[in-house]
mmCIF file of C-alpha atoms in Angstrom:
data_model
loop_
_atom_site.group_PDB
_atom_site.id
_atom_site.type_symbol
_atom_site.label_atom_id
_atom_site.label_comp_id
_atom_site.label_asym_id
_atom_site.label_seq_id
_atom_site.Cartn_x
_atom_site.Cartn_y
_atom_site.Cartn_z
ATOM 1 C CA ARG A 1 0.000 0.000 0.000
ATOM 2 C CA ILE A 2 2.863 2.355 0.854
ATOM 3 C CA SER A 3 4.537 1.570 -2.448
ATOM 4 C CA GLY A 4 1.286 2.328 -4.315
ATOM 5 C CA ASN A 5 0.922 5.689 -2.585
ATOM 6 C CA GLN A 6 4.531 6.516 -3.387
ATOM 7 C CA ASN A 7 3.906 5.724 -7.074
ATOM 8 C CA LYS A 8 0.856 8.002 -7.075
ATOM 9 C CA ILE A 9 2.901 10.791 -5.501
ATOM 10 C CA ARG A 10 5.648 10.335 -8.109
ATOM 11 C CA ILE A 11 3.131 10.432 -10.970
ATOM 12 C CA LEU A 12 1.372 13.544 -9.614
ATOM 13 C CA SER A 13 4.712 15.250 -8.986
ATOM 14 C CA HIS A 14 5.877 14.441 -12.510
ATOM 15 C CA ALA A 15 2.630 15.801 -14.024
ATOM 16 C CA TYR A 16 2.915 18.983 -11.940
ATOM 17 C CA LEU A 17 6.549 19.514 -12.950
ATOM 18 C CA CYS A 18 5.673 18.982 -16.632
ATOM 19 C CA ARG A 19 2.861 21.537 -16.415
ATOM 20 C CA MET A 20 5.114 24.045 -14.651
ATOM 21 C CA SER A 21 7.869 23.462 -17.216
ATOM 22 C CA ARG A 22 5.459 24.137 -20.097
ATOM 23 C CA SER A 23 4.222 27.318 -18.427
ATOM 24 C CA LEU A 24 7.779 28.501 -17.792
ATOM 25 C CA PHE A 25 8.785 27.676 -21.372
ATOM 26 C CA LEU A 26 5.840 29.657 -22.822
ATOM 27 C CA THR A 27 6.593 32.610 -20.542
ATOM 28 C CA LEU A 28 10.262 32.647 -21.551
ATOM 29 C CA LEU A 29 9.326 32.264 -25.217
ATOM 30 C CA ILE A 30 6.929 35.213 -25.091
ATOM 31 C CA ALA A 31 9.477 37.312 -23.219
ATOM 32 C CA SER A 32 12.120 36.459 -25.836
ATOM 33 C CA VAL A 33 9.807 37.357 -28.732
ATOM 34 C CA VAL A 34 8.880 40.649 -27.095
ATOM 35 C CA ALA A 35 12.533 41.468 -26.394
ATOM 36 C CA VAL A 36 13.588 40.718 -29.982
ATOM 37 C CA ALA A 37 10.657 42.677 -31.429
ATOM 38 C CA ARG A 38 11.419 45.616 -29.165
ATOM 39 C CA ALA A 39 15.095 45.607 -30.127
ATOM 40 C CA ASP A 40 14.277 45.496 -33.848
ATOM 41 C CA TYR A 41 11.664 48.214 -33.553
ATOM 42 C CA LEU A 42 13.890 50.502 -31.487
ATOM 43 C CA ASP A 43 16.532 50.312 -34.208
ATOM 44 C CA GLU A 44 14.004 51.519 -36.790
ATOM 45 C CA THR A 45 11.752 53.960 -34.900
ATOM 46 C CA PRO A 46 13.209 54.813 -31.483
ATOM 47 C CA ASP A 47 10.759 57.692 -30.847
ATOM 48 C CA ARG A 48 7.456 55.867 -31.427
ATOM 49 C CA ALA A 49 5.398 53.314 -29.502
ATOM 50 C CA GLN A 50 4.719 49.843 -30.815
ATOM 51 C CA VAL A 51 1.999 47.773 -29.134
ATOM 52 C CA ILE A 52 1.856 43.988 -29.447
ATOM 53 C CA ILE A 53 -1.332 42.179 -28.386
ATOM 54 C CA ARG A 54 -1.952 38.633 -27.274
ATOM 55 C CA LYS A 55 -5.413 37.183 -26.600
ATOM 56 C CA ARG A 56 -5.927 34.012 -24.572
ATOM 57 C CA ILE A 57 -8.480 32.069 -22.550
ATOM 58 C CA ALA A 58 -7.320 31.400 -19.006
ATOM 59 C CA GLU A 59 -9.078 28.071 -18.485
ATOM 60 C CA GLU A 60 -7.953 24.861 -20.157
ATOM 61 C CA HIS A 61 -11.462 23.366 -20.317
ATOM 62 C CA LEU A 62 -14.706 25.267 -20.937
ATOM 63 C CA THR A 63 -18.149 24.027 -19.887
ATOM 64 C CA ILE A 64 -21.614 25.332 -20.659
ATOM 65 C CA GLY A 65 -23.015 27.373 -17.766
ATOM 66 C CA GLU A 66 -19.607 27.804 -16.086
ATOM 67 C CA PRO A 67 -17.638 31.090 -16.214
ATOM 68 C CA PHE A 68 -14.349 31.460 -18.055
ATOM 69 C CA THR A 69 -11.946 34.384 -18.354
ATOM 70 C CA VAL A 70 -10.605 36.034 -21.495
ATOM 71 C CA LYS A 71 -7.261 37.786 -21.027
ATOM 72 C CA ILE A 72 -5.762 40.374 -23.356
ATOM 73 C CA ASP A 73 -2.059 41.128 -22.872
ATOM 74 C CA LEU A 74 -0.520 44.318 -24.268
ATOM 75 C CA PHE A 75 3.236 44.892 -24.623
ATOM 76 C CA ASN A 76 4.802 48.193 -25.654
ATOM 77 C CA VAL A 77 8.002 47.229 -27.463
ATOM 78 C CA GLY A 78 8.593 50.721 -28.836
ATOM 79 C CA GLY A 79 10.813 53.533 -27.628
ATOM 80 C CA SER A 80 8.028 55.920 -26.618
ATOM 81 C CA ALA A 81 4.851 55.717 -24.544
ATOM 82 C CA ALA A 82 1.598 54.672 -26.218
ATOM 83 C CA HIS A 83 -1.306 57.022 -25.490
ATOM 84 C CA ASP A 84 -5.099 56.675 -25.510
ATOM 85 C CA ILE A 85 -5.137 52.936 -26.150
ATOM 86 C CA LYS A 86 -8.606 51.626 -26.949
ATOM 87 C CA ILE A 87 -9.091 47.841 -26.845
ATOM 88 C CA ALA A 88 -12.097 46.180 -28.481
ATOM 89 C CA ASP A 89 -12.976 42.478 -28.456
ATOM 90 C CA PRO A 90 -16.502 42.252 -29.904
ATOM 91 C CA GLY A 91 -16.379 38.588 -30.869
ATOM 92 C CA TRP A 92 -18.629 37.302 -28.077
ATOM 93 C CA GLU A 93 -22.282 37.450 -29.120
ATOM 94 C CA VAL A 94 -24.846 37.948 -26.366
ATOM 95 C CA HIS A 95 -26.931 35.096 -27.791
ATOM 96 C CA PHE A 96 -24.184 32.635 -26.915
ATOM 97 C CA PHE A 97 -22.285 34.293 -24.047
ATOM 98 C CA GLU A 98 -23.367 36.123 -20.901
ATOM 99 C CA LYS A 99 -21.027 38.800 -19.554
ATOM 100 C CA VAL A 100 -20.595 38.557 -15.781
ATOM 101 C CA LEU A 101 -17.461 40.610 -15.053
ATOM 102 C CA GLY A 102 -15.399 43.249 -16.859
ATOM 103 C CA ASN A 103 -15.880 44.804 -20.296
ATOM 104 C CA GLN A 104 -15.008 43.799 -23.809
ATOM 105 C CA VAL A 105 -14.008 47.403 -24.500
ATOM 106 C CA GLN A 106 -11.284 49.071 -22.444
ATOM 107 C CA LYS A 107 -9.306 52.325 -22.550
ATOM 108 C CA ILE A 108 -5.772 52.751 -21.225
ATOM 109 C CA ASP A 109 -4.377 56.263 -20.938
ATOM 110 C CA VAL A 110 -0.659 55.502 -21.153
ATOM 111 C CA LEU A 111 1.523 52.428 -21.638
ATOM 112 C CA GLU A 112 5.170 53.253 -21.073
ATOM 113 C CA PRO A 113 7.942 51.790 -23.270
ATOM 114 C CA GLY A 114 8.875 48.287 -22.121
ATOM 115 C CA ALA A 115 5.724 48.015 -19.999
ATOM 116 C CA ASN A 116 2.864 45.562 -20.274
ATOM 117 C CA HIS A 117 -0.789 45.530 -19.261
ATOM 118 C CA THR A 118 -3.380 42.755 -18.971
ATOM 119 C CA HIS A 119 -7.085 43.343 -19.403
ATOM 120 C CA SER A 120 -9.594 40.596 -18.612
ATOM 121 C CA PHE A 121 -13.323 39.934 -18.575
ATOM 122 C CA THR A 122 -15.446 36.922 -17.621
ATOM 123 C CA LEU A 123 -18.170 35.236 -19.658
ATOM 124 C CA ILE A 124 -20.573 32.317 -19.230
ATOM 125 C CA PRO A 125 -21.284 30.209 -22.344
ATOM 126 C CA LYS A 126 -24.932 29.465 -23.087
ATOM 127 C CA ALA A 127 -24.362 26.693 -25.637
ATOM 128 C CA SER A 128 -21.880 23.880 -26.153
ATOM 129 C CA GLY A 129 -19.743 23.259 -29.222
ATOM 130 C CA PRO A 130 -16.603 24.633 -30.908
ATOM 131 C CA ILE A 131 -15.774 28.342 -30.868
ATOM 132 C CA ILE A 132 -13.239 30.275 -32.921
ATOM 133 C CA PRO A 133 -12.248 33.500 -31.108
ATOM 134 C CA ILE A 134 -11.514 36.458 -33.378
ATOM 135 C CA PRO A 135 -8.450 38.704 -32.991
ATOM 136 C CA VAL A 136 -8.463 41.737 -30.697
ATOM 137 C CA THR A 137 -8.017 45.249 -32.092
ATOM 138 C CA ALA A 138 -6.304 48.157 -30.336
ATOM 139 C CA VAL A 139 -6.119 51.766 -31.556
ATOM 140 C CA TYR A 140 -3.505 54.047 -29.972
ATOM 141 C CA ARG A 141 -1.347 57.118 -30.512
ATOM 142 C CA PRO A 142 2.290 56.071 -30.931
ATOM 143 C CA LYS A 143 3.582 59.606 -30.155
ATOM 144 C CA GLY A 144 2.314 61.816 -27.390
ATOM 145 C CA ASP A 145 2.731 65.035 -29.367
ATOM 146 C CA SER A 146 0.816 63.748 -32.394
ATOM 147 C CA GLU A 147 -2.838 62.939 -33.010
ATOM 148 C CA ASP A 148 -1.959 60.245 -35.517
ATOM 149 C CA THR A 149 -3.249 56.816 -34.539
ATOM 150 C CA LYS A 150 -2.093 53.302 -35.216
ATOM 151 C CA ILE A 151 -4.015 50.023 -35.227
ATOM 152 C CA ALA A 152 -2.688 46.799 -33.706
ATOM 153 C CA ASN A 153 -4.268 43.375 -34.061
ATOM 154 C CA SER A 154 -3.575 40.224 -32.126
ATOM 155 C CA ALA A 155 -2.756 36.947 -33.822
ATOM 156 C CA ASP A 156 -5.600 34.510 -34.395
ATOM 157 C CA PRO A 157 -6.361 32.913 -31.020
ATOM 158 C CA PRO A 158 -6.460 29.108 -30.966
ATOM 159 C CA PRO A 159 -9.922 27.543 -31.305
ATOM 160 C CA ALA A 160 -11.644 26.264 -28.181
ATOM 161 C CA TYR A 161 -14.430 23.859 -27.349
ATOM 162 C CA ILE A 162 -17.285 24.293 -24.867
ATOM 163 C CA ARG A 163 -18.269 21.005 -23.278
ATOM 164 C CA SER A 164 -21.797 19.998 -22.382
ATOM 165 C CA LYS A 165 -22.578 18.923 -18.815
ATOM 166 C CA TYR A 166 -22.556 15.281 -19.932
ATOM 167 C CA GLU A 167 -19.143 15.674 -21.598
ATOM 168 C CA LYS A 168 -17.758 17.224 -18.429
ATOM 169 C CA ILE A 169 -19.070 14.359 -16.272
ATOM 170 C CA LYS A 170 -17.580 11.845 -18.714
ATOM 171 C CA MET A 171 -14.199 13.606 -18.715
ATOM 172 C CA ASP A 172 -14.187 13.888 -14.914
ATOM 173 C CA ALA A 173 -14.959 10.178 -14.693
ATOM 174 C CA LEU A 174 -12.117 9.373 -17.107
ATOM 175 C CA ASN A 175 -9.723 11.550 -15.115
ATOM 176 C CA ALA A 176 -10.755 9.840 -11.883
ATOM 177 C CA GLY A 177 -10.339 6.449 -13.532
ATOM 178 C CA SER A 178 -6.923 7.437 -14.868
ATOM 179 C CA TYR A 179 -5.862 8.480 -11.369
ATOM 180 C CA ALA A 180 -7.248 5.266 -9.822
ATOM 181 C CA THR A 181 -5.391 3.114 -12.369
ATOM 182 C CA LEU A 182 -2.163 5.158 -12.097
ATOM 183 C CA GLY A 183 -2.553 6.440 -15.639
ATOM 184 C CA MET A 184 -2.963 3.035 -17.309
ATOM 185 C CA LEU A 185 -6.531 3.787 -18.482
ATOM 186 C CA LYS A 186 -6.940 7.335 -19.758
ATOM 187 C CA THR A 187 -9.341 7.368 -22.698
ATOM 188 C CA GLN A 188 -12.854 6.096 -23.293
ATOM 189 C CA GLY A 189 -11.509 3.568 -25.795
ATOM 190 C CA GLU A 190 -9.065 2.155 -23.248
ATOM 191 C CA TRP A 191 -11.861 1.814 -20.694
ATOM 192 C CA GLN A 192 -14.139 0.133 -23.244
ATOM 193 C CA ALA A 193 -11.395 -2.344 -24.130
ATOM 194 C CA PHE A 194 -10.726 -2.995 -20.454
ATOM 195 C CA LEU A 195 -14.425 -3.510 -19.683
ATOM 196 C CA SER A 196 -14.822 -5.798 -22.696
ATOM 197 C CA PHE A 197 -11.840 -7.865 -21.545
ATOM 198 C CA THR A 198 -13.225 -7.946 -18.001
ATOM 199 C CA ALA A 199 -16.634 -9.044 -19.284
ATOM 200 C CA VAL A 200 -15.090 -11.876 -21.345
ATOM 201 C CA VAL A 201 -12.974 -13.048 -18.406
ATOM 202 C CA THR A 202 -16.004 -12.899 -16.102
ATOM 203 C CA ILE A 203 -18.093 -14.920 -18.553
ATOM 204 C CA LEU A 204 -15.340 -17.526 -18.829
ATOM 205 C CA ILE A 205 -14.950 -17.785 -15.058
ATOM 206 C CA VAL A 206 -18.698 -17.982 -14.439
ATOM 207 C CA GLY A 207 -19.123 -20.466 -17.292
ATOM 208 C CA ASN A 208 -16.322 -22.624 -15.935
ATOM 209 C CA GLN A 209 -17.869 -22.571 -12.454
ATOM 210 C CA MET A 210 -21.273 -23.532 -13.861
ATOM 211 C CA THR A 211 -19.669 -26.359 -15.875
ATOM 212 C CA LEU A 212 -17.901 -27.703 -12.783
ATOM 213 C CA LYS A 213 -21.132 -27.519 -10.777
ATOM 214 C CA ALA A 214 -23.017 -29.308 -13.557
ATOM 215 C CA LYS A 215 -20.397 -32.066 -13.663
ATOM 216 C CA ALA A 216 -20.485 -32.423 -9.875
ATOM 217 C CA TRP A 217 -24.284 -32.564 -9.931
ATOM 218 C CA HIS A 218 -24.262 -35.181 -12.695
ATOM 219 C CA LYS A 219 -21.670 -37.255 -10.822
ATOM 220 C CA GLN A 220 -23.711 -37.074 -7.637
ATOM 221 C CA ARG A 221 -26.812 -38.088 -9.553
ATOM 222 C CA LEU A 222 -25.044 -41.158 -10.946
ATOM 223 C CA GLN A 223 -23.872 -42.081 -7.478
ATOM 224 C CA ASN A 224 -27.378 -41.732 -6.075
ATOM 225 C CA ALA A 225 -28.749 -43.849 -8.905
ATOM 226 C CA ALA A 226 -26.129 -46.525 -8.175
ATOM 227 C CA TYR A 227 -27.057 -46.558 -4.466
ATOM 228 C CA GLU A 228 -30.759 -46.857 -5.278
ATOM 229 C CA SER A 229 -30.071 -49.736 -7.664
ATOM 230 C CA LEU A 230 -27.962 -51.506 -5.024
ATOM 231 C CA PHE A 231 -30.699 -51.198 -2.356
ATOM 232 C CA LYS A 232 -33.314 -52.500 -4.773
ATOM 233 C CA GLU A 233 -31.228 -55.644 -5.452
ATOM 234 C CA ASP A 234 -30.886 -56.262 -1.699
#
């Protein structure tokens, strides 16, 4: 039992370290991209702001009726402050999403060179199925002494999927089963194969037991018949 608990702890620790390593890798990658972009931009236009936008969904799994958070990260990689930044993310229709916290439109007065800012809002999905988030748009003034504006767009966010309540229950059950079996059974197909194998083995065991009982009953019947025949002769 102790050895089993130790294996579970090792598996959970390994999964946690892998998740932390991925998060650290993505953070370092983003920081490197921003640093390179800022260096290149400063060489070309050292007196203007340059805003880079990233849009992401905070949660890994989305479920109908449960809130999730959209985060919009802004990075000023230019050599001057960005002024009057207006963020707009209109790609969440009220027919399919309910807003519960924050706004899809936001204004930031100033974003200094080398600084970053994160804006977020929370929604509740009203329907299940795939969603394809659209890019975020930001309009800003790259120079404080000029009224000229510049438009920045985020890259296309990765598609997401909103699970139904049934799909969530099924996934939770699979996760619990994966934990109980130390990761040996993870998918629905693996569980179906395991249950099919278990059913076949059970049928064979039960069938064998019934066969043995039938043979024992038949043997006993023959013995009883022999005794009855012997008594009749006496």
